[in-house]
PDB file of C-alpha atoms in Angstrom:
ATOM      1  CA  UNK M 385       0.000   0.000   0.000  1.00 90.00           C
ATOM      2  CA  UNK M 386       1.356   3.418  -0.970  1.00 95.00           C
ATOM      3  CA  UNK M 387       1.536   6.017   1.794  1.00 97.00           C
ATOM      4  CA  UNK M 388       0.568   9.623   1.217  1.00 97.00           C
ATOM      5  CA  UNK M 389       1.900  12.327   3.552  1.00 97.00           C
ATOM      6  CA  UNK M 390      -0.694  15.120   3.670  1.00 97.00           C
ATOM      7  CA  UNK M 391       0.622  18.466   4.885  1.00 97.00           C
ATOM      8  CA  UNK M 392      -2.331  20.826   5.326  1.00 96.00           C
ATOM      9  CA  UNK M 393      -2.995  23.231   8.187  1.00 95.00           C
ATOM     10  CA  UNK M 394      -6.747  23.495   7.573  1.00 95.00           C
ATOM     11  CA  UNK M 395      -8.130  20.584   9.602  1.00 95.00           C
ATOM     12  CA  UNK M 396     -11.359  20.155   7.605  1.00 95.00           C
ATOM     13  CA  UNK M 397      -9.481  19.971   4.285  1.00 93.00           C
ATOM     14  CA  UNK M 398      -6.862  17.619   5.708  1.00 95.00           C
ATOM     15  CA  UNK M 399      -9.639  15.328   6.931  1.00 96.00           C
ATOM     16  CA  UNK M 400     -11.377  15.357   3.536  1.00 95.00           C
ATOM     17  CA  UNK M 401      -8.138  14.601   1.678  1.00 96.00           C
ATOM     18  CA  UNK M 402      -7.306  11.872   4.161  1.00 97.00           C
ATOM     19  CA  UNK M 403     -10.716  10.239   3.868  1.00 97.00           C
ATOM     20  CA  UNK M 404     -10.841  10.205   0.048  1.00 97.00           C
ATOM     21  CA  UNK M 405      -7.297   8.869  -0.194  1.00 97.00           C
ATOM     22  CA  UNK M 406      -7.986   6.146   2.377  1.00 97.00           C
ATOM     23  CA  UNK M 407     -11.152   5.227   0.436  1.00 97.00           C
ATOM     24  CA  UNK M 408      -8.969   4.961  -2.684  1.00 96.00           C
ATOM     25  CA  UNK M 409      -6.739   2.425  -0.920  1.00 96.00           C
ATOM     26  CA  UNK M 410      -3.860   4.605   0.246  1.00 97.00           C
ATOM     27  CA  UNK M 411      -2.241   4.764   3.651  1.00 97.00           C
ATOM     28  CA  UNK M 412      -2.252   8.309   5.006  1.00 98.00           C
ATOM     29  CA  UNK M 413       0.052  10.234   7.334  1.00 97.00           C
ATOM     30  CA  UNK M 414      -0.986  13.757   8.346  1.00 97.00           C
ATOM     31  CA  UNK M 415       0.809  16.932   9.401  1.00 96.00           C
ATOM     32  CA  UNK M 416      -0.776  20.272  10.272  1.00 96.00           C
ATOM     33  CA  UNK M 417       2.310  22.495  10.121  1.00 96.00           C
ATOM     34  CA  UNK M 418       5.664  22.756   8.390  1.00 93.00           C
ATOM     35  CA  UNK M 419       7.806  21.690  11.357  1.00 94.00           C
ATOM     36  CA  UNK M 420       5.851  18.470  11.887  1.00 95.00           C
ATOM     37  CA  UNK M 421       5.952  17.884   8.136  1.00 94.00           C
ATOM     38  CA  UNK M 422       9.713  18.294   8.048  1.00 92.00           C
ATOM     39  CA  UNK M 423      10.170  15.598  10.701  1.00 93.00           C
ATOM     40  CA  UNK M 424       7.797  13.203   8.933  1.00 94.00           C
ATOM     41  CA  UNK M 425       9.385  13.887   5.531  1.00 93.00           C
ATOM     42  CA  UNK M 426      12.854  13.082   6.863  1.00 91.00           C
ATOM     43  CA  UNK M 427      11.586   9.721   8.154  1.00 90.00           C
ATOM     44  CA  UNK M 428      11.117   8.718   4.499  1.00 88.00           C
ATOM     45  CA  UNK M 429       8.127   6.558   5.455  1.00 92.00           C
ATOM     46  CA  UNK M 430       5.918   7.868   2.644  1.00 95.00           C
ATOM     47  CA  UNK M 431       5.576   7.495  -1.128  1.00 96.00           C
ATOM     48  CA  UNK M 432       4.027  10.820  -2.151  1.00 96.00           C
ATOM     49  CA  UNK M 433       3.859  14.200  -0.450  1.00 96.00           C
ATOM     50  CA  UNK M 434       0.731  16.343  -0.737  1.00 97.00           C
ATOM     51  CA  UNK M 435       1.993  19.772   0.361  1.00 96.00           C
ATOM     52  CA  UNK M 436       0.250  23.061   1.105  1.00 96.00           C
ATOM     53  CA  UNK M 437       2.297  26.264   0.705  1.00 94.00           C
ATOM     54  CA  UNK M 438       0.787  28.497   3.394  1.00 92.00           C
ATOM     55  CA  UNK M 439       1.646  26.663   6.632  1.00 92.00           C
ATOM     56  CA  UNK M 440       2.323  27.704  10.230  1.00 93.00           C
ATOM     57  CA  UNK M 441       5.827  27.363  11.707  1.00 92.00           C
ATOM     58  CA  UNK M 442       7.555  26.590   8.377  1.00 88.00           C
ATOM     59  CA  UNK M 443       6.123  27.420   4.957  1.00 91.00           C
ATOM     60  CA  UNK M 444       5.654  24.854   2.213  1.00 90.00           C
ATOM     61  CA  UNK M 445       8.255  26.407  -0.107  1.00 91.00           C
ATOM     62  CA  UNK M 446      10.930  25.926   2.567  1.00 91.00           C
ATOM     63  CA  UNK M 447       9.744  22.374   3.218  1.00 92.00           C
ATOM     64  CA  UNK M 448       9.883  21.629  -0.534  1.00 91.00           C
ATOM     65  CA  UNK M 449      13.370  23.129  -0.877  1.00 90.00           C
ATOM     66  CA  UNK M 450      14.760  21.137   2.050  1.00 89.00           C
ATOM     67  CA  UNK M 451      13.174  17.906   0.806  1.00 89.00           C
ATOM     68  CA  UNK M 452      14.642  18.460  -2.669  1.00 87.00           C
ATOM     69  CA  UNK M 453      18.136  18.892  -1.209  1.00 88.00           C
ATOM     70  CA  UNK M 454      17.965  15.561   0.617  1.00 88.00           C
ATOM     71  CA  UNK M 455      19.597  12.940  -1.645  1.00 88.00           C
ATOM     72  CA  UNK M 456      17.488  10.090  -0.243  1.00 86.00           C
ATOM     73  CA  UNK M 457      14.196  11.951  -0.734  1.00 87.00           C
ATOM     74  CA  UNK M 458      14.696  14.227  -3.710  1.00 84.00           C
ATOM     75  CA  UNK M 459      13.120  11.833  -6.234  1.00 88.00           C
ATOM     76  CA  UNK M 460       9.959  11.175  -4.225  1.00 92.00           C
ATOM     77  CA  UNK M 461       6.949  12.900  -5.837  1.00 94.00           C
ATOM     78  CA  UNK M 462       5.387  16.044  -4.398  1.00 96.00           C
ATOM     79  CA  UNK M 463       2.022  17.490  -5.385  1.00 96.00           C
ATOM     80  CA  UNK M 464       1.640  21.034  -4.145  1.00 96.00           C
ATOM     81  CA  UNK M 465      -1.965  21.822  -3.294  1.00 95.00           C
ATOM     82  CA  UNK M 466      -2.626  25.475  -2.558  1.00 93.00           C
ATOM     83  CA  UNK M 467      -5.111  28.285  -3.039  1.00 91.00           C
ATOM     84  CA  UNK M 468      -2.301  30.382  -4.509  1.00 89.00           C
ATOM     85  CA  UNK M 469      -3.204  30.425  -8.199  1.00 91.00           C
ATOM     86  CA  UNK M 470      -0.199  32.471  -9.253  1.00 91.00           C
ATOM     87  CA  UNK M 471       2.064  31.620 -12.207  1.00 93.00           C
ATOM     88  CA  UNK M 472       5.247  32.712 -10.397  1.00 94.00           C
ATOM     89  CA  UNK M 473       4.465  30.564  -7.334  1.00 93.00           C
ATOM     90  CA  UNK M 474       3.562  27.584  -9.527  1.00 94.00           C
ATOM     91  CA  UNK M 475       6.807  28.007 -11.479  1.00 95.00           C
ATOM     92  CA  UNK M 476       8.835  28.233  -8.243  1.00 94.00           C
ATOM     93  CA  UNK M 477       7.230  25.032  -6.954  1.00 94.00           C
ATOM     94  CA  UNK M 478       7.834  23.111 -10.171  1.00 94.00           C
ATOM     95  CA  UNK M 479      11.438  24.320 -10.371  1.00 93.00           C
ATOM     96  CA  UNK M 480      11.821  23.479  -6.669  1.00 91.00           C
ATOM     97  CA  UNK M 481      11.005  19.824  -7.216  1.00 92.00           C
ATOM     98  CA  UNK M 482       7.215  19.549  -7.255  1.00 94.00           C
ATOM     99  CA  UNK M 483       5.823  17.058  -9.750  1.00 93.00           C
ATOM    100  CA  UNK M 484       2.391  18.666  -9.782  1.00 94.00           C
ATOM    101  CA  UNK M 485       0.469  21.726  -8.625  1.00 96.00           C
ATOM    102  CA  UNK M 486      -3.232  21.799  -7.828  1.00 95.00           C
ATOM    103  CA  UNK M 487      -5.371  24.784  -6.850  1.00 95.00           C
ATOM    104  CA  UNK M 488      -7.612  23.749  -3.942  1.00 93.00           C
ATOM    105  CA  UNK M 489     -10.620  25.772  -5.042  1.00 91.00           C
ATOM    106  CA  UNK M 490     -10.496  24.271  -8.550  1.00 92.00           C
ATOM    107  CA  UNK M 491     -10.260  20.593  -7.656  1.00 92.00           C
ATOM    108  CA  UNK M 492     -12.763  18.008  -6.482  1.00 92.00           C
ATOM    109  CA  UNK M 493     -11.839  15.189  -4.098  1.00 91.00           C
ATOM    110  CA  UNK M 494     -12.020  12.722  -7.012  1.00 92.00           C
ATOM    111  CA  UNK M 495      -9.651  14.870  -9.099  1.00 94.00           C
ATOM    112  CA  UNK M 496      -7.228  14.830  -6.171  1.00 95.00           C
ATOM    113  CA  UNK M 497      -7.333  11.021  -6.096  1.00 95.00           C
ATOM    114  CA  UNK M 498      -6.914  10.905  -9.891  1.00 95.00           C
ATOM    115  CA  UNK M 499      -3.803  13.103  -9.664  1.00 94.00           C
ATOM    116  CA  UNK M 500      -2.316  10.942  -6.908  1.00 95.00           C
ATOM    117  CA  UNK M 501      -3.116   7.764  -8.875  1.00 95.00           C
ATOM    118  CA  UNK M 502      -1.158   9.090 -11.888  1.00 92.00           C
ATOM    119  CA  UNK M 503       2.056   9.023  -9.865  1.00 89.00           C
ATOM    120  CA  UNK M 504       1.712   5.333  -9.168  1.00 87.00           C
ATOM    121  CA  UNK M 505       0.237   4.031 -12.434  1.00 77.00           C
ATOM    122  CA  UNK M 506       3.053   5.623 -14.443  1.00 56.00           C
ATOM    123  CA  UNK M 507       5.763   4.290 -12.156  1.00 48.00           C
TER     124      UNK M 507
END
């Protein structure tokens, strides 16, 4: 079973993402802030990172940068999921190692699952 690490500070969204991914057959690990995420990311006990940008304690861009600099983790996929629908931010995330970028307000729970599935069916 693939494990998804969900990093989202909004509890209701994190719970929705967690539920739909569990229903789709994934294991789920959750973090509500950047510091907790950083610790969980370094453990390496996950297969895909679902990462918000606007986080308390440590922002998602910093988390992404540090993950990308870790030789053991740099090739693990990251989907950034944010309400920041800004070309410069999206470009920064993709250049920083993200393999996808989703805008929260534009995506349904099923589309989230479909995007996660793509990372494992193409592997």
